Amino acid sequence: MIEVTTETFERDVLGSDRPVLLDFWAEWCPPCKMISPILEEIEREYGDKVVIAKINADEHPSIALRYDVIGLPTLNLYRDGEVVHQIKGARPKRAIVDGIAPHI
């Protein structure tokens, strides 16, 4: 799982040759911590099809604002530089996989 920053966002997310599932999270957010192991599982199972990445919304607020992220966790799936799917709040693995599968 890669850690994205404001400085690496364009390259790591928008410029990726694979879809990127970007987790907007914060240290104080218990639901963010709940889904972290789920995202690690998804990365192990689907890592050849999708990049799993995280960005700390508190440390990089300009990216969160740019994509209207107002609640955490929020998962944005980027493909070819565009958001093609968004998941708000902590969800079970099956819901996340079902949401991103049509786009990867």
CSV table of C-alpha atoms in Angstrom, one decimal:
chain,number,residue,atom,x,y,z
A,1,MET,CA,0.0,0.0,0.0
A,2,ILE,CA,1.5,3.3,-1.0
A,3,GLU,CA,1.3,6.5,1.0
A,4,VAL,CA,0.3,9.4,-1.2
A,5,THR,CA,1.1,13.1,-0.4
A,6,THR,CA,0.1,16.3,-2.0
A,7,GLU,CA,3.5,16.2,-3.8
A,8,THR,CA,3.0,12.7,-5.2
A,9,PHE,CA,-0.7,12.7,-5.9
A,10,GLU,CA,-0.5,13.6,-9.6
A,11,ARG,CA,2.2,11.0,-10.3
A,12,ASP,CA,0.9,8.2,-8.0
A,13,VAL,CA,-2.8,8.5,-8.5
A,14,LEU,CA,-3.7,10.6,-11.6
A,15,GLY,CA,-0.8,9.3,-13.6
A,16,SER,CA,-1.1,5.6,-12.7
A,17,ASP,CA,-1.4,3.1,-15.5
A,18,ARG,CA,-3.7,1.0,-13.3
A,19,PRO,CA,-6.8,2.1,-11.4
A,20,VAL,CA,-6.0,3.5,-7.9
A,21,LEU,CA,-8.2,3.0,-4.9
A,22,LEU,CA,-7.3,6.0,-2.6
A,23,ASP,CA,-8.2,5.8,1.0
A,24,PHE,CA,-8.7,9.3,2.6
A,25,TRP,CA,-8.1,8.7,6.3
A,26,ALA,CA,-6.9,10.4,9.5
A,27,GLU,CA,-5.1,9.2,12.6
A,28,TRP,CA,-8.1,10.1,14.9
A,29,CYS,CA,-10.6,8.1,12.8
A,30,PRO,CA,-11.6,4.7,14.3
A,31,PRO,CA,-13.5,3.6,11.2
A,32,CYS,CA,-10.4,4.4,9.1
A,33,LYS,CA,-8.4,2.0,11.3
A,34,MET,CA,-11.1,-0.7,10.9
A,35,ILE,CA,-10.9,-0.8,7.1
A,36,SER,CA,-7.1,-0.7,6.9
A,37,PRO,CA,-6.8,-4.5,7.2
A,38,ILE,CA,-9.6,-4.9,4.6
A,39,LEU,CA,-7.7,-2.8,2.2
A,40,GLU,CA,-4.5,-4.8,2.8
A,41,GLU,CA,-6.5,-8.0,2.0
A,42,ILE,CA,-7.9,-6.4,-1.2
A,43,GLU,CA,-4.3,-5.4,-2.2
A,44,ARG,CA,-3.1,-9.0,-1.7
A,45,GLU,CA,-6.0,-10.4,-3.8
A,46,TYR,CA,-6.3,-7.7,-6.5
A,47,GLY,CA,-2.9,-6.0,-6.5
A,48,ASP,CA,-2.2,-6.9,-10.1
A,49,LYS,CA,-5.4,-5.0,-11.2
A,50,VAL,CA,-5.6,-2.1,-8.8
A,51,VAL,CA,-3.2,0.1,-6.7
A,52,ILE,CA,-4.3,0.5,-3.1
A,53,ALA,CA,-3.1,3.9,-1.7
A,54,LYS,CA,-3.7,6.0,1.4
A,55,ILE,CA,-3.6,9.8,1.9
A,56,ASN,CA,-3.9,11.4,5.3
A,57,ALA,CA,-6.7,14.0,4.8
A,58,ASP,CA,-5.5,16.1,7.8
A,59,GLU,CA,-1.9,16.4,6.5
A,60,HIS,CA,-3.0,16.9,2.9
A,61,PRO,CA,-6.3,18.8,3.0
A,62,SER,CA,-6.0,20.4,-0.4
A,63,ILE,CA,-6.5,17.0,-2.1
A,64,ALA,CA,-9.5,16.2,0.2
A,65,LEU,CA,-11.0,19.5,-0.6
A,66,ARG,CA,-10.4,19.1,-4.4
A,67,TYR,CA,-12.5,15.9,-4.4
A,68,ASP,CA,-15.1,17.1,-1.9
A,69,VAL,CA,-14.2,14.6,0.8
A,70,ILE,CA,-16.1,15.7,3.8
A,71,GLY,CA,-16.3,12.4,5.8
A,72,LEU,CA,-13.7,9.8,6.7
A,73,PRO,CA,-13.0,7.2,5.6
A,74,THR,CA,-13.7,7.9,1.9
A,75,LEU,CA,-12.4,5.7,-0.8
A,76,ASN,CA,-12.1,7.1,-4.3
A,77,LEU,CA,-11.4,4.9,-7.2
A,78,TYR,CA,-9.4,6.7,-9.9
A,79,ARG,CA,-9.1,5.4,-13.5
A,80,ASP,CA,-7.3,7.4,-16.2
A,81,GLY,CA,-7.1,10.4,-13.8
A,82,GLU,CA,-10.9,10.5,-13.0
A,83,VAL,CA,-12.9,9.4,-10.0
A,84,VAL,CA,-15.1,6.6,-11.3
A,85,HIS,CA,-16.4,5.3,-8.0
A,86,GLN,CA,-16.7,6.6,-4.4
A,87,ILE,CA,-17.4,4.7,-1.2
A,88,LYS,CA,-18.2,6.8,1.9
A,89,GLY,CA,-17.7,5.4,5.4
A,90,ALA,CA,-16.4,2.0,6.6
A,91,ARG,CA,-17.8,-0.9,4.5
A,92,PRO,CA,-17.2,-4.6,4.6
A,93,LYS,CA,-14.8,-6.1,2.2
A,94,ARG,CA,-17.5,-7.5,-0.1
A,95,ALA,CA,-19.1,-4.1,-0.5
A,96,ILE,CA,-15.8,-2.5,-1.4
A,97,VAL,CA,-14.9,-5.2,-3.9
A,98,ASP,CA,-18.3,-5.2,-5.4
A,99,GLY,CA,-18.1,-1.4,-5.9
A,100,ILE,CA,-14.7,-1.4,-7.5
A,101,ALA,CA,-14.9,-4.6,-9.5
A,102,PRO,CA,-16.7,-3.1,-12.6
A,103,HIS,CA,-13.9,-0.5,-12.9
A,104,ILE,CA,-10.8,-2.7,-12.6
